[in-house]
Amino acid sequence: MPDNQLRIKGSKNGIIIQFEEGDLGQAIQLLEDKLKENPSFFVGSQAVLVIPEESVLDAQILVKIHEVLCAASISLSEIRREGSASVVEVIQPPAPQKSPSKEDNQKLYWIERRLRSGEKLSVDGDLVLIGDVNPGAEISAIGNILVWGCLQGVAHAGQSGNENARIMALRLKATQLRIAGFISRSPDDSLDPHDPEVARVGSNGIVIETWEKVGKEDPLPFWRRLLHGRED
Amino acid sequence: MSGKAVVITSGKGGVGKTTTTANLGAALALQGCSVVLLDADIGLRNLDVVMGLENRIVYDLINVIDGTVEFRKALIKDKRVDGLYLLPAAQTKDKDAVSPEQMKKLIEDIKTEFDYVLIDCPAGIEQGFLNAIIGADEAVVVVTPEVSSVRDADRVVGLLDKKGEIPMDNISMLVNRIRMDMVRKKEMLDVSDIEELLQIRVLGVIPDDESVIVSTNKGEPVVLNGKNHLAQAYRDAAGRMLGQDIPFNERNHSFVGTVLRFFGLAE
């Protein structure tokens, strides 16, 4: 019976993990068990996660998915909703904050959609975008930007001048990144990033590091704040 | 009876919208559907030329819209295939001569009597584009394996969803002029690359072939030439439109490749 809650298929670009109807939490547990049975089988592969149309994605689940896949050395390239690729947009009310420091006290926009060429999305707070940003599309935020998908367009964080803002994406392939007044363009010979990366302002402009590295240095990385801020 | 209106669009010009409209329409008619090809490219009509029906035009789209004749009188029957008709665009007016409401009404009228209305959309995303998509239930986005074409297609898909209110599930793409030899050498985008970006269903994959140029100049859709391998690719695409489950042969290998593989000479 548990088998119809979870399916793992191979594809040309990696593996497809499909959660069927039912509780996402249970499905993740199943996935974790399955991956533990064959710990080395999927090492280094890319995964696309397909979730049922009606299911609710929240921060806890996202973090859990990331942890489970990381433990098996699988990198997540995309989360797809079953059925239509149609636009689902969820803007959450501002997350209640525990520590009202100036930087943290921002609205959080939690948006689930794919941005196509020519589309623009601008928010006056932090932005968590679940979906891809295609080339030719633009996203901007007063605060941080976290793209749970492939970022290929233009992203501008810290739009009103916050140099501490960060841009993070599962696959960071942006045409151009802007943080406050800094601009960086993609290198001409860019390789396809395999791991999630974070962009921030360093001493010589914008630097890009892997999520893992930043996570080790910063005990409370911004995405934790973003993701957890929501359930408090 | 209520048929389906399908707009053939692309954003970028010169990728093969008109040729696709002519061939998909003829292929649907060969399958027994009644089909009207509607040229929405007012001022720059050429679907009639591609169909070889130019010399039979008496009335055009504008005459129908302004009430001079009813649409049945303006339709030109294609003598080569049963059930295939053309409603030509006007050559003398421009795109502002028609309003979206008028276009929508006309398409509704035609749909009551025919199985399919294929709308040949002008290039661009201005008024002509909006007129062409307003009455459509489905869309086929023609894309060639070039970065600029894919970029425009992505933009158009976003607009179809928003302005045309065509649901994502009813938007598919037709990859035109693919060259498998270049794809294999990684010199050309592959269908899967385009699919990954656009995230819509693939209706058909049409190889690049010079016989299209010959047939276009002769005014005879290539799909009417039964032996041509492009004809099969168009027929397959039309079959998929009708909901048939047809595997993609042309997608992964050429005929020569298939033969070589059969003898174990290629992989």
Short mmCIF file of C-alpha atoms in Angstrom, two decimals:
data_model
loop_
_atom_site.label_atom_id
_atom_site.label_comp_id
_atom_site.label_asym_id
_atom_site.label_seq_id
_atom_site.Cartn_x
_atom_site.Cartn_y
_atom_site.Cartn_z
CA MET A 1 0.00 0.00 0.00
CA PRO A 2 2.69 2.54 0.76
CA ASP A 3 4.00 1.97 -2.74
CA ASN A 4 1.23 3.93 -4.37
CA GLN A 5 2.23 7.02 -2.40
CA LEU A 6 5.66 7.29 -3.94
CA ARG A 7 7.15 6.53 -7.33
CA ILE A 8 10.73 6.99 -8.45
CA LYS A 9 11.42 6.98 -12.17
CA GLY A 10 14.55 7.54 -14.20
CA SER A 11 14.66 10.10 -16.98
CA LYS A 12 17.23 11.54 -19.36
CA ASN A 13 17.97 14.46 -17.07
CA GLY A 14 17.97 12.61 -13.77
CA ILE A 15 15.38 11.02 -11.56
CA ILE A 16 11.74 11.92 -11.15
CA ILE A 17 10.31 11.49 -7.68
CA GLN A 18 6.56 11.50 -7.72
CA PHE A 19 4.41 11.82 -4.62
CA GLU A 20 0.90 10.51 -5.12
CA GLU A 21 -2.30 11.56 -3.37
CA GLY A 22 -2.16 11.66 0.38
CA ASP A 23 -0.09 13.16 3.12
CA LEU A 24 3.15 14.76 1.90
CA GLY A 25 4.80 14.20 5.26
CA GLN A 26 4.21 10.44 4.97
CA ALA A 27 5.45 10.42 1.41
CA ILE A 28 8.67 12.15 2.47
CA GLN A 29 9.12 9.60 5.24
CA LEU A 30 8.73 6.83 2.66
CA LEU A 31 11.23 8.52 0.40
CA GLU A 32 13.71 8.79 3.25
CA ASP A 33 13.31 5.07 4.03
CA LYS A 34 13.70 4.13 0.38
CA LEU A 35 16.83 6.21 0.00
CA LYS A 36 18.30 4.70 3.15
CA GLU A 37 17.80 1.18 1.77
CA ASN A 38 20.14 2.00 -1.10
CA PRO A 39 22.22 4.87 0.20
CA SER A 40 24.68 5.00 -2.68
CA PHE A 41 22.32 4.34 -5.57
CA PHE A 42 21.31 7.89 -6.42
CA VAL A 43 24.44 9.74 -5.29
CA GLY A 44 25.15 12.80 -7.41
CA SER A 45 21.94 12.68 -9.40
CA GLN A 46 19.53 15.49 -10.16
CA ALA A 47 15.94 15.10 -9.13
CA VAL A 48 12.64 16.60 -10.19
CA LEU A 49 9.95 16.32 -7.57
CA VAL A 50 6.34 16.02 -8.67
CA ILE A 51 3.70 16.69 -6.04
CA PRO A 52 -0.07 16.14 -6.24
CA GLU A 53 -2.16 19.00 -7.52
CA GLU A 54 -4.05 19.62 -4.30
CA SER A 55 -1.25 19.21 -1.79
CA VAL A 56 -0.07 22.05 0.40
CA LEU A 57 3.61 22.98 0.26
CA ASP A 58 4.89 24.69 3.33
CA ALA A 59 8.25 25.66 4.67
CA GLN A 60 8.56 22.66 6.97
CA ILE A 61 7.99 20.31 4.07
CA LEU A 62 10.43 22.13 1.81
CA VAL A 63 13.14 22.02 4.44
CA LYS A 64 12.46 18.35 5.11
CA ILE A 65 12.61 17.50 1.40
CA HIS A 66 15.89 19.32 1.10
CA GLU A 67 17.37 17.52 4.10
CA VAL A 68 16.28 14.08 2.91
CA LEU A 69 17.68 14.62 -0.58
CA CYS A 70 20.89 16.17 0.72
CA ALA A 71 21.48 13.17 2.96
CA ALA A 72 21.40 10.96 -0.13
CA SER A 73 23.55 13.44 -2.12
CA ILE A 74 20.76 14.16 -4.56
CA SER A 75 20.36 17.71 -5.80
CA LEU A 76 16.87 19.00 -6.36
CA SER A 77 16.43 20.85 -9.62
CA GLU A 78 12.73 21.48 -9.65
CA ILE A 79 9.44 21.01 -7.87
CA ARG A 80 6.51 20.52 -10.20
CA ARG A 81 2.85 20.39 -9.45
CA GLU A 82 1.00 17.58 -11.16
CA GLY A 83 -1.50 18.31 -13.90
CA SER A 84 -1.33 21.85 -15.10
CA ALA A 85 1.73 24.03 -15.24
CA SER A 86 -0.77 26.81 -14.71
CA VAL A 87 -0.09 29.73 -12.50
CA VAL A 88 -0.82 29.26 -8.83
CA GLU A 89 -0.12 32.34 -6.86
CA VAL A 90 -0.17 32.43 -3.11
CA ILE A 91 0.79 35.58 -1.34
CA GLN A 92 1.04 35.03 2.35
CA PRO A 93 0.36 37.71 4.89
CA PRO A 94 3.46 39.07 6.61
CA ALA A 95 5.04 36.45 8.80
CA PRO A 96 4.96 37.21 12.50
CA GLN A 97 8.47 37.84 13.70
CA LYS A 98 10.04 36.87 16.98
CA SER A 99 12.98 39.22 16.89
CA PRO A 100 11.91 42.46 15.33
CA SER A 101 15.33 43.61 14.20
CA LYS A 102 15.11 46.03 11.33
CA GLU A 103 16.21 43.64 8.63
CA ASP A 104 13.96 40.83 9.72
CA ASN A 105 10.87 42.89 9.99
CA GLN A 106 9.79 42.52 6.39
CA LYS A 107 6.82 41.14 4.62
CA LEU A 108 7.33 37.69 3.22
CA TYR A 109 5.87 36.86 -0.16
CA TRP A 110 5.46 33.18 -0.82
CA ILE A 111 4.66 32.78 -4.50
CA GLU A 112 4.22 29.59 -6.43
CA ARG A 113 4.44 30.03 -10.18
CA ARG A 114 6.66 29.95 -13.25
CA LEU A 115 7.80 33.29 -14.64
CA ARG A 116 8.04 33.34 -18.41
CA SER A 117 9.93 35.71 -20.68
CA GLY A 118 8.56 39.25 -20.40
CA GLU A 119 6.95 38.72 -16.99
CA LYS A 120 7.96 40.84 -14.03
CA LEU A 121 7.47 40.22 -10.35
CA SER A 122 8.32 42.83 -7.78
CA VAL A 123 7.64 42.65 -4.04
CA ASP A 124 8.17 45.03 -1.13
CA GLY A 125 9.64 42.43 1.21
CA ASP A 126 11.37 39.06 1.07
CA LEU A 127 10.46 36.76 -1.80
CA VAL A 128 10.24 32.98 -1.82
CA LEU A 129 9.42 31.83 -5.34
CA ILE A 130 8.57 28.19 -5.95
CA GLY A 131 9.12 27.71 -9.67
CA ASP A 132 11.48 28.72 -12.44
CA VAL A 133 12.41 32.17 -13.68
CA ASN A 134 12.91 31.78 -17.43
CA PRO A 135 15.34 33.90 -19.44
CA GLY A 136 13.78 37.29 -20.19
CA ALA A 137 11.80 37.38 -16.93
CA GLU A 138 12.62 39.65 -13.98
CA ILE A 139 12.14 39.36 -10.26
CA SER A 140 12.93 41.96 -7.67
CA ALA A 141 12.51 42.38 -3.94
CA ILE A 142 13.27 44.93 -1.26
CA GLY A 143 14.61 42.04 0.81
CA ASN A 144 16.08 38.61 0.02
CA ILE A 145 15.17 36.37 -2.88
CA LEU A 146 14.96 32.63 -2.69
CA VAL A 147 14.10 30.77 -5.89
CA TRP A 148 13.11 27.17 -5.39
CA GLY A 149 13.77 26.30 -9.02
CA CYS A 150 15.99 27.41 -11.86
CA LEU A 151 16.79 31.13 -12.01
CA GLN A 152 17.70 32.11 -15.56
CA GLY A 153 16.36 35.65 -15.85
CA VAL A 154 17.30 38.81 -14.00
CA ALA A 155 17.04 39.03 -10.20
CA HIS A 156 17.39 42.14 -8.06
CA ALA A 157 17.51 41.81 -4.27
CA GLY A 158 17.82 44.63 -1.76
CA GLN A 159 16.20 46.92 -4.28
CA SER A 160 16.06 49.92 -1.99
CA GLY A 161 19.71 49.68 -1.08
CA ASN A 162 20.09 46.82 1.39
CA GLU A 163 23.55 45.45 0.64
CA ASN A 164 23.04 42.53 3.01
CA ALA A 165 20.33 41.06 0.84
CA ARG A 166 20.98 37.67 -0.74
CA ILE A 167 19.78 35.82 -3.79
CA MET A 168 19.54 32.07 -3.60
CA ALA A 169 18.42 29.52 -6.17
CA LEU A 170 18.44 25.76 -6.54
CA ARG A 171 20.03 26.38 -9.92
CA LEU A 172 21.53 29.83 -10.25
CA LYS A 173 21.95 30.54 -13.96
CA ALA A 174 20.81 34.16 -13.94
CA THR A 175 21.51 36.41 -16.91
CA GLN A 176 22.17 39.19 -14.43
CA LEU A 177 22.17 39.51 -10.65
CA ARG A 178 21.69 42.79 -8.85
CA ILE A 179 22.01 43.36 -5.13
CA ALA A 180 21.37 46.93 -3.97
CA GLY A 181 23.60 48.95 -6.33
CA PHE A 182 25.84 46.08 -7.40
CA ILE A 183 25.46 44.30 -10.70
CA SER A 184 27.04 41.11 -11.94
CA ARG A 185 26.42 39.28 -15.16
CA SER A 186 26.77 35.59 -15.87
CA PRO A 187 30.26 34.53 -16.96
CA ASP A 188 30.54 33.85 -20.68
CA ASP A 189 31.65 30.29 -20.14
CA SER A 190 29.26 29.43 -17.33
CA LEU A 191 28.91 25.77 -16.46
CA ASP A 192 25.60 24.31 -15.47
CA PRO A 193 25.42 24.67 -11.68
CA HIS A 194 24.70 21.40 -9.97
CA ASP A 195 24.29 22.62 -6.41
CA PRO A 196 22.14 25.34 -4.92
CA GLU A 197 24.02 28.62 -4.75
CA VAL A 198 23.80 31.93 -2.91
CA ALA A 199 24.81 35.36 -4.18
CA ARG A 200 25.80 38.13 -1.78
CA VAL A 201 27.84 41.31 -1.80
CA GLY A 202 31.47 40.69 -0.88
CA SER A 203 34.40 43.07 -0.68
CA ASN A 204 34.78 43.10 -4.48
CA GLY A 205 31.20 43.09 -5.59
CA ILE A 206 28.83 40.17 -5.89
CA VAL A 207 30.18 36.72 -5.00
CA ILE A 208 28.50 33.39 -5.50
CA GLU A 209 28.96 30.46 -3.15
CA THR A 210 27.32 27.11 -2.65
CA TRP A 211 24.46 26.85 -0.24
CA GLU A 212 26.41 24.29 1.82
CA LYS A 213 29.38 26.61 2.29
CA VAL A 214 27.31 29.59 3.34
CA GLY A 215 25.24 27.34 5.60
CA LYS A 216 28.38 26.26 7.47
CA GLU A 217 29.63 29.79 8.02
CA ASP A 218 26.35 31.35 8.97
CA PRO A 219 24.58 29.58 11.82
CA LEU A 220 21.26 31.09 10.82
CA PRO A 221 21.32 31.53 7.07
CA PHE A 222 18.71 33.85 5.63
CA TRP A 223 16.71 31.11 3.95
CA ARG A 224 16.20 29.43 7.31
CA ARG A 225 14.85 32.72 8.56
CA LEU A 226 12.64 33.05 5.52
CA LEU A 227 11.33 29.52 5.63
CA HIS A 228 10.87 29.31 9.37
CA GLY A 229 9.55 32.80 9.79
CA ARG A 230 6.44 31.59 8.13
CA GLU A 231 5.26 28.95 10.60
CA ASP A 232 5.94 30.82 13.82
CA MET B 1 -22.14 20.81 -33.42
CA SER B 2 -19.39 22.87 -31.91
CA GLY B 3 -15.90 22.54 -33.26
CA LYS B 4 -12.59 23.67 -31.86
CA ALA B 5 -10.71 26.82 -32.72
CA VAL B 6 -6.94 26.41 -32.68
CA VAL B 7 -4.58 29.36 -33.11
CA ILE B 8 -1.19 28.71 -34.72
CA THR B 9 1.19 31.28 -33.27
CA SER B 10 4.87 31.86 -32.44
CA GLY B 11 5.75 35.45 -31.59
CA LYS B 12 8.78 35.39 -33.83
CA GLY B 13 8.25 35.73 -37.56
CA GLY B 14 9.49 33.35 -40.21
CA VAL B 15 9.38 30.18 -38.13
CA GLY B 16 6.69 28.52 -40.26
CA LYS B 17 3.26 29.45 -38.85
CA THR B 18 1.57 29.66 -42.24
CA THR B 19 3.13 26.45 -43.54
CA THR B 20 2.14 24.72 -40.30
CA THR B 21 -1.45 25.99 -40.57
CA ALA B 22 -1.74 24.77 -44.15
CA ASN B 23 -0.29 21.34 -43.43
CA LEU B 24 -2.03 20.67 -40.11
CA GLY B 25 -5.31 21.75 -41.70
CA ALA B 26 -4.87 19.53 -44.72
CA ALA B 27 -3.81 16.62 -42.47
CA LEU B 28 -6.91 17.04 -40.28
CA ALA B 29 -9.10 17.12 -43.41
CA LEU B 30 -7.42 13.94 -44.67
CA GLN B 31 -8.45 12.34 -41.37
CA GLY B 32 -12.08 13.17 -42.18
CA CYS B 33 -12.54 16.43 -40.22
CA SER B 34 -14.16 19.50 -41.70
CA VAL B 35 -11.63 22.31 -41.40
CA VAL B 36 -11.62 26.06 -42.01
CA LEU B 37 -8.23 27.74 -42.32
CA LEU B 38 -8.62 31.33 -41.22
CA ASP B 39 -5.91 33.78 -42.23
CA ALA B 40 -5.76 36.39 -39.46
CA ASP B 41 -2.72 38.13 -40.93
CA ILE B 42 -4.71 41.04 -42.33
CA GLY B 43 -2.73 43.24 -44.70
CA LEU B 44 -0.05 40.60 -45.26
CA ARG B 45 -2.08 37.62 -46.31
CA ASN B 46 -0.26 34.62 -47.64
CA LEU B 47 -2.01 31.50 -46.46
CA ASP B 48 -3.93 31.58 -49.76
CA VAL B 49 -0.64 31.60 -51.69
CA VAL B 50 0.78 28.69 -49.70
CA MET B 51 -2.48 26.78 -50.32
CA GLY B 52 -2.41 27.69 -54.03
CA LEU B 53 -5.87 29.24 -53.81
CA GLU B 54 -5.02 32.87 -54.44
CA ASN B 55 -6.69 33.09 -57.84
CA ARG B 56 -10.04 31.95 -56.46
CA ILE B 57 -10.50 34.69 -53.85
CA VAL B 58 -13.67 36.72 -54.32
CA TYR B 59 -14.53 37.76 -50.75
CA ASP B 60 -12.22 38.02 -47.75
CA LEU B 61 -12.34 38.25 -43.95
CA ILE B 62 -13.10 41.99 -43.98
CA ASN B 63 -16.11 41.49 -46.29
CA VAL B 64 -17.46 38.96 -43.79
CA ILE B 65 -16.77 41.12 -40.76
CA ASP B 66 -18.42 44.22 -42.23
CA GLY B 67 -21.45 42.20 -43.27
CA THR B 68 -21.07 42.34 -47.07
CA VAL B 69 -21.38 38.54 -47.27
CA GLU B 70 -21.93 35.73 -44.81
CA PHE B 71 -18.90 33.61 -44.05
CA ARG B 72 -20.10 30.57 -46.03
CA LYS B 73 -19.94 32.61 -49.22
CA ALA B 74 -16.40 33.75 -48.58
CA LEU B 75 -15.06 30.24 -47.93
CA ILE B 76 -12.92 28.77 -50.70
CA LYS B 77 -13.22 25.00 -51.00
CA ASP B 78 -9.98 23.15 -51.56
CA LYS B 79 -10.56 20.74 -54.45
CA ARG B 80 -7.73 18.40 -53.48
CA VAL B 81 -9.09 17.38 -50.06
CA ASP B 82 -12.68 16.96 -48.96
CA GLY B 83 -13.74 19.17 -46.08
CA LEU B 84 -10.91 21.71 -46.34
CA TYR B 85 -11.83 25.41 -46.67
CA LEU B 86 -9.97 28.70 -46.57
CA LEU B 87 -11.19 32.07 -45.35
CA PRO B 88 -8.60 34.50 -46.76
CA ALA B 89 -7.43 37.70 -45.10
CA ALA B 90 -7.82 41.07 -46.77
CA GLN B 91 -4.77 42.42 -48.49
CA THR B 92 -5.83 46.05 -48.56
CA LYS B 93 -6.74 46.85 -44.94
CA ASP B 94 -4.54 46.58 -41.87
CA LYS B 95 -4.85 44.84 -38.53
CA ASP B 96 -6.91 47.57 -36.87
CA ALA B 97 -9.76 47.00 -39.35
CA VAL B 98 -11.02 44.17 -37.12
CA SER B 99 -11.92 44.25 -33.44
CA PRO B 100 -11.43 41.32 -31.06
CA GLU B 101 -15.23 41.08 -30.47
CA GLN B 102 -15.93 40.79 -34.21
CA MET B 103 -13.28 38.12 -34.56
CA LYS B 104 -14.63 36.16 -31.62
CA LYS B 105 -18.17 36.25 -33.01
CA LEU B 106 -17.01 35.07 -36.45
CA ILE B 107 -15.08 32.14 -34.99
CA GLU B 108 -18.07 31.14 -32.84
CA ASP B 109 -20.22 31.14 -35.99
CA ILE B 110 -17.81 29.00 -37.99
CA LYS B 111 -17.41 26.57 -35.07
CA THR B 112 -21.11 25.70 -35.18
CA GLU B 113 -20.66 24.16 -38.63
CA PHE B 114 -17.10 22.85 -38.76
CA ASP B 115 -14.92 20.51 -36.67
CA TYR B 116 -11.84 22.74 -36.68
CA VAL B 117 -10.99 26.38 -37.25
CA LEU B 118 -7.22 26.83 -37.61
CA ILE B 119 -6.25 30.47 -37.16
CA ASP B 120 -3.01 31.60 -38.80
CA CYS B 121 -1.71 34.27 -36.43
CA PRO B 122 0.47 37.20 -37.55
CA ALA B 123 3.95 37.57 -36.05
CA GLY B 124 4.39 39.88 -33.09
CA ILE B 125 2.32 40.39 -29.94
CA GLU B 126 0.31 43.47 -30.91
CA GLN B 127 -3.30 43.97 -32.01
CA GLY B 128 -3.15 41.34 -34.77
CA PHE B 129 -1.97 38.74 -32.26
CA LEU B 130 -4.69 39.67 -29.77
CA ASN B 131 -7.35 39.40 -32.49
CA ALA B 132 -6.07 35.99 -33.52
CA ILE B 133 -6.02 34.45 -30.04
CA ILE B 134 -9.27 35.86 -28.67
CA GLY B 135 -11.59 33.22 -30.08
CA ALA B 136 -9.24 30.25 -29.75
CA ASP B 137 -9.83 27.25 -27.49
CA GLU B 138 -6.39 25.80 -28.07
CA ALA B 139 -3.02 27.05 -29.24
CA VAL B 140 -0.14 25.51 -31.13
CA VAL B 141 3.10 27.44 -30.64
CA VAL B 142 5.50 26.95 -33.54
CA VAL B 143 9.11 27.08 -32.41
CA THR B 144 12.38 26.52 -34.24
CA PRO B 145 15.41 25.23 -32.33
CA GLU B 146 16.99 28.65 -31.94
CA VAL B 147 17.41 30.59 -28.72
CA SER B 148 15.56 33.65 -30.04
CA SER B 149 12.60 31.62 -31.24
CA VAL B 150 12.36 29.75 -27.94
CA ARG B 151 12.52 33.02 -26.02
CA ASP B 152 9.65 34.49 -28.04
CA ALA B 153 7.65 31.29 -27.70
CA ASP B 154 8.06 31.49 -23.92
CA ARG B 155 6.73 35.05 -23.97
CA VAL B 156 3.80 34.04 -26.14
CA VAL B 157 2.87 31.12 -23.89
CA GLY B 158 2.71 33.55 -20.97
CA LEU B 159 0.47 35.89 -22.98
CA LEU B 160 -1.82 33.09 -24.21
CA ASP B 161 -2.42 32.09 -20.62
CA LYS B 162 -3.06 35.65 -19.45
CA LYS B 163 -4.68 37.50 -22.35
CA GLY B 164 -6.20 34.69 -24.36
CA GLU B 165 -7.41 32.78 -21.33
CA ILE B 166 -6.23 29.58 -22.96
CA PRO B 167 -5.41 27.11 -20.18
CA MET B 168 -1.85 25.73 -20.11
CA ASP B 169 -3.15 22.23 -20.83
CA ASN B 170 -4.53 23.42 -24.17
CA ILE B 171 -1.25 24.93 -25.33
CA SER B 172 1.14 22.69 -27.20
CA MET B 173 4.21 23.27 -29.33
CA LEU B 174 5.37 22.16 -32.71
CA VAL B 175 9.12 22.08 -33.13
CA ASN B 176 9.88 23.06 -36.71
CA ARG B 177 12.99 22.67 -38.86
CA ILE B 178 14.96 20.46 -36.55
CA ARG B 179 18.16 18.91 -37.85
CA MET B 180 18.95 15.73 -36.02
CA ASP B 181 22.52 15.61 -37.33
CA MET B 182 23.19 19.00 -35.69
CA VAL B 183 21.37 18.03 -32.50
CA ARG B 184 23.55 14.94 -32.20
CA LYS B 185 26.66 17.09 -32.54
CA LYS B 186 25.21 19.40 -29.86
CA GLU B 187 25.18 22.28 -32.32
CA MET B 188 21.41 22.71 -32.11
CA LEU B 189 18.92 22.79 -29.26
CA ASP B 190 17.22 19.46 -28.70
CA VAL B 191 13.47 19.02 -28.29
CA SER B 192 14.00 18.19 -24.62
CA ASP B 193 15.88 21.49 -24.07
CA ILE B 194 12.92 23.41 -25.48
CA GLU B 195 10.48 21.30 -23.50
CA GLU B 196 12.35 21.95 -20.27
CA LEU B 197 12.02 25.70 -20.69
CA LEU B 198 8.51 25.95 -22.07
CA GLN B 199 6.95 23.12 -20.06
CA ILE B 200 4.19 22.44 -22.55
CA ARG B 201 3.18 19.35 -24.52
CA VAL B 202 4.97 18.56 -27.79
CA LEU B 203 2.46 18.12 -30.60
CA GLY B 204 4.93 17.37 -33.35
CA VAL B 205 8.52 17.54 -34.51
CA ILE B 206 9.09 18.52 -38.13
CA PRO B 207 12.53 17.91 -39.66
CA ASP B 208 14.22 20.60 -41.72
CA ASP B 209 13.75 19.77 -45.36
CA GLU B 210 13.93 21.69 -48.60
CA SER B 211 10.88 19.97 -50.05
CA VAL B 212 8.80 22.40 -47.94
CA ILE B 213 10.18 25.31 -49.94
CA VAL B 214 9.35 23.56 -53.20
CA SER B 215 5.80 22.73 -52.14
CA THR B 216 5.20 26.21 -50.68
CA ASN B 217 6.20 27.81 -53.95
CA LYS B 218 3.98 25.40 -55.87
CA GLY B 219 1.05 26.16 -53.56
CA GLU B 220 0.58 22.57 -52.51
CA PRO B 221 0.88 21.60 -48.83
CA VAL B 222 3.57 18.95 -48.47
CA VAL B 223 1.22 16.75 -46.46
CA LEU B 224 -0.75 16.06 -49.67
CA ASN B 225 2.35 14.37 -51.05
CA GLY B 226 1.92 11.00 -49.38
CA LYS B 227 5.43 9.69 -49.90
CA ASN B 228 7.30 12.58 -48.31
CA HIS B 229 8.64 11.93 -44.80
CA LEU B 230 7.61 15.43 -43.71
CA ALA B 231 4.04 14.56 -44.65
CA GLN B 232 4.16 11.77 -42.08
CA ALA B 233 5.44 14.15 -39.40
CA TYR B 234 2.52 16.53 -40.08
CA ARG B 235 0.01 13.68 -40.16
CA ASP B 236 1.35 12.46 -36.80
CA ALA B 237 0.96 15.95 -35.32
CA ALA B 238 -2.62 16.15 -36.62
CA GLY B 239 -3.31 12.71 -35.17
CA ARG B 240 -2.08 13.87 -31.77
CA MET B 241 -4.40 16.88 -32.04
CA LEU B 242 -7.24 14.41 -32.41
CA GLY B 243 -6.10 12.64 -29.28
CA GLN B 244 -4.39 9.66 -30.90
CA ASP B 245 -1.40 8.20 -29.14
CA ILE B 246 1.37 8.36 -31.74
CA PRO B 247 5.02 7.73 -30.84
CA PHE B 248 7.68 10.25 -31.91
CA ASN B 249 9.74 8.60 -34.63
CA GLU B 250 11.38 11.66 -36.07
CA ARG B 251 12.29 12.93 -32.67
CA ASN B 252 15.24 10.75 -31.87
CA HIS B 253 16.48 9.41 -35.15
CA SER B 254 16.48 9.82 -38.86
CA PHE B 255 15.53 7.04 -41.22
CA VAL B 256 19.17 6.38 -42.09
CA GLY B 257 19.97 6.23 -38.39
CA THR B 258 17.23 3.68 -37.88
CA VAL B 259 18.64 1.48 -40.63
CA LEU B 260 22.17 1.79 -39.27
CA ARG B 261 20.97 0.97 -35.77
CA PHE B 262 19.10 -2.02 -37.13
CA PHE B 263 22.37 -3.42 -38.45
CA GLY B 264 24.20 -2.43 -35.30
CA LEU B 265 26.27 0.23 -37.06
CA ALA B 266 25.19 3.16 -34.94
CA GLU B 267 23.77 3.74 -31.53
#
